[in-house]
Short mmCIF file of C-alpha atoms and ligand atoms in Angstrom, two decimals:
data_model
loop_
_atom_site.label_atom_id
_atom_site.label_comp_id
_atom_site.label_asym_id
_atom_site.label_seq_id
_atom_site.Cartn_x
_atom_site.Cartn_y
_atom_site.Cartn_z
CA MET A 19 25.78 14.91 -22.91
CA LEU A 20 22.55 13.00 -22.71
CA ARG A 21 24.10 9.98 -24.33
CA GLN A 22 26.64 9.61 -21.54
CA LEU A 23 23.90 9.24 -18.99
CA LEU A 24 22.02 6.60 -20.91
CA PRO A 25 22.36 2.96 -19.98
CA ARG A 26 25.06 1.29 -22.12
CA SER A 27 22.93 -1.61 -23.15
CA SER A 28 20.20 0.53 -24.60
CA LEU A 29 22.64 2.44 -26.83
CA SER A 30 23.55 -0.61 -28.83
CA THR A 31 20.01 -1.83 -29.39
CA LYS A 32 17.15 -0.80 -31.60
CA SER A 33 15.49 0.76 -28.61
CA SER A 34 18.16 3.45 -28.26
CA SER A 35 16.41 6.08 -30.32
CA ARG A 36 13.14 5.37 -28.51
CA LEU A 37 14.75 5.70 -25.09
CA LEU A 38 16.64 8.81 -26.16
CA ALA A 39 13.43 10.40 -27.24
CA ALA A 40 11.87 9.49 -23.92
CA TRP A 41 14.84 10.87 -22.04
CA GLU A 42 14.55 14.22 -23.79
CA GLN A 43 10.95 14.69 -22.75
CA PRO A 44 10.56 16.71 -19.55
CA LEU A 45 7.94 14.29 -18.23
CA ARG A 46 9.74 11.20 -19.30
CA TYR A 47 7.89 8.75 -17.12
CA TYR A 48 4.81 9.41 -19.20
CA SER A 49 6.80 9.07 -22.39
CA ILE A 50 8.21 5.70 -21.43
CA LYS A 51 4.78 4.38 -20.64
CA ALA A 52 3.44 5.61 -23.96
CA THR A 53 6.44 4.27 -25.82
CA ALA A 54 6.16 0.81 -24.31
CA ALA A 55 2.54 0.62 -25.38
CA SER A 56 3.19 1.70 -28.94
CA THR A 57 6.05 -0.72 -29.64
CA THR A 58 5.05 -4.14 -30.84
CA LYS A 59 8.51 -5.73 -30.42
CA LEU A 60 8.48 -5.39 -26.65
CA LYS A 61 6.95 -8.42 -24.96
CA GLU A 62 3.99 -7.81 -22.69
CA LEU A 63 3.81 -9.50 -19.33
CA ASP A 64 2.38 -12.92 -20.21
CA ALA A 65 1.08 -15.33 -17.56
CA SER A 66 1.29 -18.28 -19.98
CA THR A 67 5.11 -18.06 -19.93
CA LEU A 68 5.19 -19.12 -16.28
CA SER A 69 7.60 -21.88 -15.27
CA ILE A 70 7.49 -23.40 -11.80
CA THR A 71 10.37 -24.91 -9.83
CA LYS A 72 9.13 -26.30 -6.55
CA THR A 73 11.23 -26.32 -3.42
CA THR A 74 12.68 -29.63 -2.30
CA THR A 75 12.90 -28.41 1.30
CA PRO A 76 9.46 -27.17 2.37
CA LYS A 77 9.61 -24.89 5.41
CA GLU A 78 8.10 -25.76 8.75
CA LEU A 79 5.06 -23.64 9.49
CA VAL A 80 5.51 -21.06 12.24
CA PRO A 81 2.83 -21.73 14.90
CA TRP A 82 -0.02 -19.30 14.14
CA ASN A 83 0.19 -17.61 17.54
CA GLU A 84 3.90 -16.88 17.05
CA LEU A 85 3.56 -15.08 13.71
CA VAL A 86 5.22 -11.65 13.65
CA PHE A 87 4.29 -9.33 10.78
CA GLY A 88 6.68 -9.72 7.85
CA ARG A 89 9.18 -12.00 9.59
CA SER A 90 8.57 -15.39 8.04
CA PHE A 91 8.09 -16.13 4.37
CA THR A 92 6.63 -18.92 2.29
CA ASP A 93 8.48 -21.57 0.26
CA HIS A 94 8.47 -19.78 -3.08
CA MET A 95 8.66 -16.44 -4.83
CA LEU A 96 7.42 -15.12 -8.16
CA SER A 97 9.89 -13.20 -10.36
CA ILE A 98 9.71 -11.57 -13.77
CA GLU A 99 12.59 -9.70 -15.33
CA TRP A 100 12.23 -6.83 -17.78
CA THR A 101 14.69 -5.30 -20.19
CA ALA A 102 14.28 -2.18 -22.29
CA ALA A 103 15.26 -4.21 -25.36
CA ASP A 104 12.92 -7.18 -24.93
CA GLY A 105 10.16 -6.16 -22.55
CA TRP A 106 8.87 -8.72 -20.04
CA LEU A 107 10.75 -12.03 -19.94
CA PRO A 108 9.09 -15.34 -18.93
CA ALA A 109 7.70 -15.43 -15.39
CA ARG A 110 9.16 -17.85 -12.87
CA ILE A 111 8.08 -19.29 -9.56
CA THR A 112 11.15 -20.61 -7.75
CA PRO A 113 12.12 -21.52 -4.20
CA TYR A 114 12.36 -18.38 -2.02
CA GLN A 115 15.96 -17.23 -2.37
CA ASN A 116 18.43 -14.38 -2.14
CA LEU A 117 18.79 -12.03 -5.07
CA SER A 118 22.17 -11.60 -6.69
CA LEU A 119 22.66 -8.02 -7.81
CA ASP A 120 25.62 -5.99 -8.97
CA PRO A 121 26.57 -3.42 -6.30
CA ALA A 122 26.18 -0.72 -8.97
CA SER A 123 22.51 -1.67 -9.56
CA CYS A 124 20.54 1.56 -9.74
CA VAL A 125 18.09 0.46 -7.00
CA PHE A 126 20.88 0.80 -4.42
CA HIS A 127 21.90 4.30 -5.45
CA TYR A 128 18.86 6.16 -6.70
CA ALA A 129 16.00 4.26 -5.03
CA PHE A 130 14.35 2.78 -8.08
CA GLU A 131 11.93 0.79 -5.96
CA CYS A 132 8.22 0.63 -5.40
CA PHE A 133 5.96 -1.91 -3.79
CA GLU A 134 2.42 -2.99 -2.96
CA GLY A 135 0.77 -4.52 0.07
CA MET A 136 -2.19 -6.88 -0.38
CA LYS A 137 -3.52 -10.04 1.23
CA ALA A 138 -4.84 -13.49 0.35
CA TYR A 139 -7.54 -14.90 2.66
CA LYS A 140 -8.96 -18.37 3.13
CA ASP A 141 -12.73 -18.62 3.37
CA SER A 142 -14.82 -21.14 5.30
CA LYS A 143 -14.92 -23.45 2.25
CA GLY A 144 -11.11 -23.45 2.03
CA GLN A 145 -11.08 -21.26 -1.08
CA VAL A 146 -8.33 -18.66 -1.37
CA ARG A 147 -9.42 -15.10 -2.11
CA LEU A 148 -7.70 -11.86 -3.02
CA PHE A 149 -9.25 -8.51 -2.13
CA ARG A 150 -9.58 -5.91 -4.90
CA PRO A 151 -6.27 -6.99 -6.51
CA ASN A 152 -6.97 -4.77 -9.53
CA LYS A 153 -6.68 -1.72 -7.27
CA ASN A 154 -3.23 -2.76 -6.09
CA MET A 155 -2.02 -3.54 -9.59
CA GLN A 156 -3.29 -0.23 -10.94
CA ARG A 157 -1.62 1.64 -8.09
CA MET A 158 1.62 -0.26 -8.64
CA ASN A 159 1.65 0.74 -12.30
CA GLU A 160 1.20 4.36 -11.23
CA SER A 161 4.15 4.01 -8.85
CA THR A 162 6.42 2.30 -11.39
CA ALA A 163 5.58 4.82 -14.12
CA ARG A 164 6.50 7.70 -11.82
CA ILE A 165 10.05 6.40 -11.35
CA ALA A 166 10.70 5.34 -14.96
CA LEU A 167 10.22 1.63 -14.24
CA PRO A 168 8.12 -0.40 -16.68
CA THR A 169 4.39 -0.89 -16.34
CA PHE A 170 2.73 -4.25 -16.86
CA GLU A 171 -0.54 -5.83 -17.90
CA GLN A 172 -2.66 -5.91 -14.76
CA ALA A 173 -4.76 -8.97 -15.61
CA ALA A 174 -1.64 -11.03 -16.36
CA MET A 175 -0.07 -10.03 -13.06
CA ILE A 176 -3.23 -10.91 -11.12
CA GLN A 177 -3.21 -14.31 -12.82
CA LEU A 178 0.44 -14.88 -11.82
CA ILE A 179 -0.17 -13.75 -8.25
CA SER A 180 -3.18 -16.09 -8.08
CA THR A 181 -1.07 -19.06 -9.14
CA PHE A 182 1.60 -18.11 -6.63
CA ALA A 183 -0.87 -17.55 -3.76
CA SER A 184 -2.66 -20.83 -4.37
CA MET A 185 0.69 -22.66 -4.41
CA GLU A 186 1.37 -21.21 -0.94
CA GLU A 187 -2.10 -22.12 0.28
CA ARG A 188 -0.81 -24.22 3.21
CA PHE A 189 0.63 -21.04 4.76
CA ILE A 190 -2.81 -19.42 5.03
CA PRO A 191 -4.68 -20.28 8.21
CA SER A 192 -8.43 -20.39 7.68
CA THR A 193 -9.04 -18.62 11.00
CA LYS A 194 -10.54 -15.12 10.82
CA GLY A 195 -7.91 -12.43 11.16
CA TYR A 196 -5.17 -14.52 9.58
CA SER A 197 -4.03 -14.07 6.00
CA LEU A 198 -1.11 -14.24 3.60
CA TYR A 199 0.45 -10.81 3.14
CA LEU A 200 1.67 -10.41 -0.44
CA ARG A 201 4.44 -7.98 -1.27
CA PRO A 202 4.75 -7.23 -5.01
CA THR A 203 7.98 -5.27 -5.48
CA MET A 204 9.71 -3.72 -8.47
CA ILE A 205 13.34 -2.62 -8.56
CA GLY A 206 15.61 -1.12 -11.21
CA THR A 207 18.48 -3.54 -11.78
CA GLN A 208 20.53 -1.69 -14.39
CA ARG A 209 24.23 -1.72 -13.52
CA THR A 210 25.10 1.94 -13.81
CA LEU A 211 25.88 4.94 -11.67
CA GLY A 212 24.51 7.15 -14.40
CA VAL A 213 21.25 8.80 -13.41
CA GLY A 214 18.69 7.80 -15.98
CA PRO A 215 15.79 5.47 -16.71
CA PRO A 216 16.68 1.87 -15.76
CA GLY A 217 17.30 -0.33 -18.78
CA SER A 218 16.38 -3.41 -16.75
CA ALA A 219 14.07 -4.19 -13.87
CA LEU A 220 12.89 -7.04 -11.68
CA LEU A 221 9.30 -7.50 -10.59
CA TYR A 222 8.92 -10.02 -7.79
CA VAL A 223 6.38 -11.10 -5.22
CA ILE A 224 7.09 -12.62 -1.82
CA ALA A 225 4.51 -13.75 0.72
CA SER A 226 4.39 -13.72 4.51
CA PRO A 227 1.74 -15.40 6.68
CA VAL A 228 0.32 -12.86 9.13
CA GLY A 229 -1.92 -12.95 12.17
CA PRO A 230 -4.54 -10.46 13.35
CA TYR A 231 -3.17 -6.94 13.87
CA TYR A 232 -5.00 -6.79 17.20
CA PRO A 233 -4.87 -10.39 18.51
CA THR A 234 -6.62 -9.47 21.77
CA GLY A 235 -9.04 -6.91 20.33
CA PHE A 236 -8.58 -3.27 19.34
CA LYS A 237 -6.04 -1.12 21.16
CA ALA A 238 -6.60 2.58 20.50
CA ILE A 239 -3.39 4.46 19.65
CA SER A 240 -1.98 7.85 20.64
CA LEU A 241 -0.57 10.15 17.98
CA GLU A 242 1.91 12.97 17.89
CA ALA A 243 0.91 15.68 15.42
CA THR A 244 4.13 16.17 13.43
CA ASP A 245 4.92 19.54 11.90
CA TYR A 246 8.73 19.63 11.98
CA ALA A 247 9.00 16.82 9.41
CA VAL A 248 6.85 16.60 6.28
CA ARG A 249 5.82 13.26 4.75
CA ALA A 250 4.47 14.52 1.42
CA TRP A 251 4.06 17.83 -0.41
CA PRO A 252 2.31 19.20 -3.49
CA GLY A 253 3.97 17.93 -6.65
CA GLY A 254 5.86 15.31 -4.64
CA VAL A 255 5.51 11.53 -4.64
CA GLY A 256 3.66 10.97 -1.35
CA ASP A 257 0.75 9.52 -3.32
CA LYS A 258 2.96 6.72 -4.69
CA LYS A 259 4.13 3.58 -2.86
CA LEU A 260 7.83 4.29 -3.39
CA GLY A 261 10.29 2.82 -0.89
CA ALA A 262 11.96 6.25 -0.81
CA ASN A 263 8.91 7.65 1.01
CA TYR A 264 9.22 5.37 4.02
CA ALA A 265 12.81 5.43 5.33
CA PRO A 266 12.65 9.19 6.12
CA CYS A 267 9.60 8.62 8.35
CA ILE A 268 11.35 6.31 10.80
CA VAL A 269 13.31 8.93 12.76
CA PRO A 270 10.19 11.09 13.36
CA GLN A 271 8.42 7.91 14.46
CA LEU A 272 11.20 7.13 16.94
CA GLN A 273 10.99 10.72 18.19
CA ALA A 274 7.25 10.34 18.74
CA ALA A 275 7.79 6.96 20.44
CA LYS A 276 10.35 8.50 22.79
CA ARG A 277 7.61 10.86 23.97
CA GLY A 278 5.15 7.99 24.39
CA PHE A 279 3.20 8.13 21.11
CA HIS A 280 2.57 5.21 18.76
CA GLN A 281 2.51 7.06 15.45
CA ASN A 282 2.96 10.39 13.73
CA LEU A 283 -0.01 12.34 12.52
CA TRP A 284 1.45 14.00 9.45
CA LEU A 285 0.44 17.64 9.09
CA PHE A 286 1.04 19.83 6.09
CA GLY A 287 1.56 23.55 5.69
CA GLU A 288 0.95 26.61 7.84
CA GLU A 289 -2.74 25.72 8.02
CA GLU A 290 -1.68 22.38 9.55
CA PHE A 291 -3.83 20.24 7.32
CA VAL A 292 -4.23 16.69 8.60
CA THR A 293 -2.97 14.27 5.92
CA GLU A 294 -2.16 10.70 7.05
CA VAL A 295 -1.37 8.74 10.20
CA GLY A 296 1.87 6.73 10.09
CA THR A 297 1.40 4.67 6.92
CA MET A 298 -2.39 4.76 7.08
CA ASN A 299 -5.10 7.04 5.76
CA MET A 300 -6.90 9.12 8.38
CA PHE A 301 -10.65 9.33 9.07
CA VAL A 302 -12.50 11.57 11.52
CA ALA A 303 -16.14 11.38 12.52
CA MET A 304 -17.50 14.64 13.89
CA LYS A 305 -20.57 16.80 14.05
CA ASN A 306 -20.69 19.75 11.67
CA LYS A 307 -20.12 23.01 13.55
CA GLU A 308 -23.00 24.81 11.81
CA THR A 309 -25.55 22.10 11.09
CA GLY A 310 -24.76 19.52 13.75
CA GLN A 311 -24.90 16.82 11.07
CA LYS A 312 -22.64 13.82 11.62
CA GLU A 313 -19.79 13.70 9.09
CA LEU A 314 -17.14 11.15 8.22
CA ILE A 315 -14.22 13.15 6.87
CA THR A 316 -10.97 12.18 5.15
CA ALA A 317 -8.39 14.22 3.23
CA PRO A 318 -8.86 14.38 -0.55
CA LEU A 319 -6.56 12.67 -3.09
CA ASP A 320 -4.71 15.88 -3.91
CA GLY A 321 -1.31 14.28 -4.57
CA MET A 322 -0.22 14.26 -0.91
CA ILE A 323 -2.38 11.30 0.12
CA LEU A 324 -1.77 7.66 -0.73
CA ALA A 325 -4.92 6.33 -2.39
CA GLY A 326 -5.50 3.50 0.07
CA VAL A 327 -7.62 0.55 -1.03
CA THR A 328 -8.99 0.43 2.51
CA ARG A 329 -9.70 4.19 2.34
CA ASP A 330 -11.73 3.58 -0.80
CA CYS A 331 -13.61 0.73 0.91
CA VAL A 332 -14.39 2.86 3.97
CA LEU A 333 -15.71 5.69 1.78
CA SER A 334 -17.77 3.34 -0.33
CA LEU A 335 -19.25 1.42 2.63
CA ALA A 336 -19.94 4.67 4.47
CA LYS A 337 -21.89 5.98 1.46
CA GLU A 338 -23.82 2.72 1.25
CA LYS A 339 -24.52 2.14 4.94
CA LEU A 340 -24.01 5.37 6.90
CA VAL A 341 -25.52 7.96 4.57
CA PRO A 342 -29.00 6.35 4.89
CA GLU A 343 -28.57 6.77 8.67
CA GLY A 344 -28.09 10.52 8.27
CA TRP A 345 -24.31 10.71 7.91
CA ASN A 346 -22.48 12.90 5.44
CA VAL A 347 -19.35 11.41 3.82
CA VAL A 348 -16.82 14.05 2.85
CA GLU A 349 -13.42 14.15 1.18
CA ARG A 350 -12.00 17.54 2.04
CA LYS A 351 -9.02 19.27 3.55
CA TYR A 352 -9.33 19.75 7.30
CA THR A 353 -6.97 21.18 9.88
CA MET A 354 -5.64 20.14 13.25
CA LYS A 355 -7.32 23.25 14.69
CA GLU A 356 -10.69 22.00 13.43
CA LEU A 357 -10.13 18.70 15.26
CA SER A 358 -9.10 20.51 18.42
CA ASP A 359 -12.15 22.82 18.26
CA ALA A 360 -14.47 19.87 17.65
CA ALA A 361 -12.96 18.02 20.62
CA LYS A 362 -13.43 21.07 22.87
CA ASP A 363 -17.07 21.46 21.74
CA GLY A 364 -17.73 17.74 22.28
CA ARG A 365 -18.38 17.32 18.53
CA LEU A 366 -15.52 14.91 17.84
CA ILE A 367 -17.09 11.44 17.73
CA GLU A 368 -14.13 9.23 16.80
CA ALA A 369 -11.01 8.99 14.65
CA PHE A 370 -9.22 6.07 13.05
CA GLY A 371 -6.51 5.16 10.56
CA SER A 372 -7.16 2.78 7.66
CA GLY A 373 -4.82 0.38 5.84
CA THR A 374 -4.45 -3.22 4.67
CA ALA A 375 -2.46 -4.36 7.73
CA ALA A 376 -4.97 -3.39 10.45
CA ILE A 377 -8.04 -2.51 8.31
CA VAL A 378 -8.84 0.22 10.86
CA SER A 379 -6.81 1.51 13.78
CA PRO A 380 -8.77 3.52 16.37
CA ILE A 381 -7.19 6.69 17.77
CA ARG A 382 -7.49 7.71 21.41
CA ASN A 383 -5.81 11.10 21.36
CA ILE A 384 -3.47 13.42 19.47
CA SER A 385 -0.72 15.49 21.03
CA TRP A 386 -0.65 18.92 19.38
CA LYS A 387 1.03 22.09 20.61
CA ASN A 388 1.05 21.19 24.32
CA GLU A 389 -2.56 20.07 24.01
CA LEU A 390 -3.88 16.51 24.12
CA VAL A 391 -6.82 16.36 21.72
CA ASP A 392 -9.23 13.70 22.94
CA CYS A 393 -10.72 11.80 19.99
CA GLY A 394 -13.97 10.83 21.68
CA LEU A 395 -13.43 7.32 23.11
CA GLN A 396 -14.53 6.54 26.66
CA PRO A 397 -11.60 5.51 28.92
CA GLU A 398 -12.69 1.85 28.86
CA GLN A 399 -13.37 1.93 25.11
CA GLU A 400 -10.71 0.82 22.57
CA ALA A 401 -12.67 1.54 19.39
CA GLY A 402 -15.54 3.73 18.26
CA GLU A 403 -18.69 2.41 16.66
CA ILE A 404 -17.77 3.40 13.09
CA ALA A 405 -14.33 1.78 13.32
CA LEU A 406 -15.86 -1.42 14.71
CA GLN A 407 -18.53 -1.57 12.02
CA MET A 408 -16.04 -0.82 9.22
CA LYS A 409 -13.73 -3.61 10.37
CA ASN A 410 -16.62 -6.08 10.42
CA TRP A 411 -18.07 -4.98 7.08
CA ILE A 412 -14.70 -5.17 5.32
CA GLU A 413 -13.62 -8.41 6.99
CA GLU A 414 -16.84 -10.26 6.13
CA ILE A 415 -16.21 -9.44 2.46
CA GLN A 416 -12.51 -10.35 2.60
CA TYR A 417 -13.30 -13.77 4.10
CA GLY A 418 -16.22 -14.39 1.77
CA ASP A 419 -18.89 -14.47 4.51
CA VAL A 420 -20.66 -11.84 2.44
CA GLU A 421 -20.33 -12.21 -1.34
CA HIS A 422 -19.12 -9.00 -2.95
CA GLU A 423 -17.41 -8.06 -6.22
CA TRP A 424 -14.38 -6.86 -4.20
CA SER A 425 -13.54 -10.42 -3.24
CA TYR A 426 -11.75 -12.40 -5.95
CA VAL A 427 -11.86 -16.18 -5.55
CA LEU A 428 -8.71 -17.68 -7.05
CA PRO A 429 -9.67 -19.73 -10.11
CA GLN A 430 -7.31 -22.48 -8.88
CA SER A 431 -9.22 -22.86 -5.62
CA LYS A 432 -12.78 -22.91 -6.99
C1 PLP B 28 -0.14 1.61 1.91
C2 PLP B 28 -0.46 2.94 2.52
C3 PLP B 28 -1.74 3.28 2.95
C4 PLP B 28 -2.88 2.30 2.99
O1 PLP B 28 -3.19 1.77 1.77
P1 PLP B 28 -4.08 0.43 1.71
O2 PLP B 28 -4.21 0.17 0.26
O3 PLP B 28 -5.37 0.74 2.36
O4 PLP B 28 -3.31 -0.62 2.44
C5 PLP B 28 -1.96 4.56 3.42
N1 PLP B 28 -0.96 5.46 3.50
C6 PLP B 28 0.30 5.17 3.12
C7 PLP B 28 1.34 6.21 3.22
C8 PLP B 28 0.58 3.90 2.63
O5 PLP B 28 1.83 3.59 2.27
#
């Protein structure tokens, strides 16, 4: 019975018994990870295998002011194939091109796909920098492992991405706010309609030059608190960057847009816990009901929240810079009712989303149960003080104006 579901190719190779064993484990994504590590025959991802084929038809640069997020791409792409029998094959940088995949490839049927979002920045000396790339690579390995795709050596992948990003250096404007958005992606490529762990996969990275999220300054957004659709749930995969998490959020977003709201504020459960905003983490600054102390609050990483790199930066910078000013920084569950009560009492100071694309996204109000919860901005104000400071603090590290261990100068550009 089990054998029928296994990929053909893996049955005829030495790895068949290993994969079978993995398949029979209830938590097989852990087993596969452990198995890959304990087998010496499987090749690790190795940056020294890289071969480069440069394009003969370099693209014309899109004028910086005409850049639309994720619409134009650079000259090249980075690809590495994996097979269950051999492990990671040699890495390749080639001209940007279409993929050729069998229509039975498991990615198309069972959503074996996960991705990352990170950026390369150019500093005032013309050096190219990544921002906390280890965080993205670690998170990607957690995503891939959860859907039975292979994991990879993080340091090797950072090295390959560095080579790729520095090759595409001409696409990165040195102006503040501009960057090269990098999209590492992994898909299962096994040709089979059988539901099982993919026997082959493709890891690739494409890059898209992007402009500032708010070209004319912050624009505070309005949210619709969403309870009829649920983004993530306990024991689910909302804490992983799986493509399968995103498509189901588009219809609720269109619904919210139809009623005049920019994004969904995803609630969970009868208590109506506040989880995330659109595809961003959510932060609220408010005064404690009992003590009056100012608190910066975000939901905890309980399996329903994507562990944002920006979220981690905001928490860390808040502890460093706001706690000495009397703030409390708290990761805890909080409800929509709490926000509404705080707004009514005048204790809600500000709210914002956080993510790589915008860094922070200030929130003006939240529609909830025929109520419009005002998030504390003055009518003429588009961002609160914390959001403004956070954007500046993070940006000055990303662009190397302030030296920090989070900023990784590409060895090629030093
Ligand atoms: C990517 C993402 C975030 C933000 O993560 P960053 O690492 O800060 O970009 C938050 N929530 C969801 C659902 C996401 O997909």
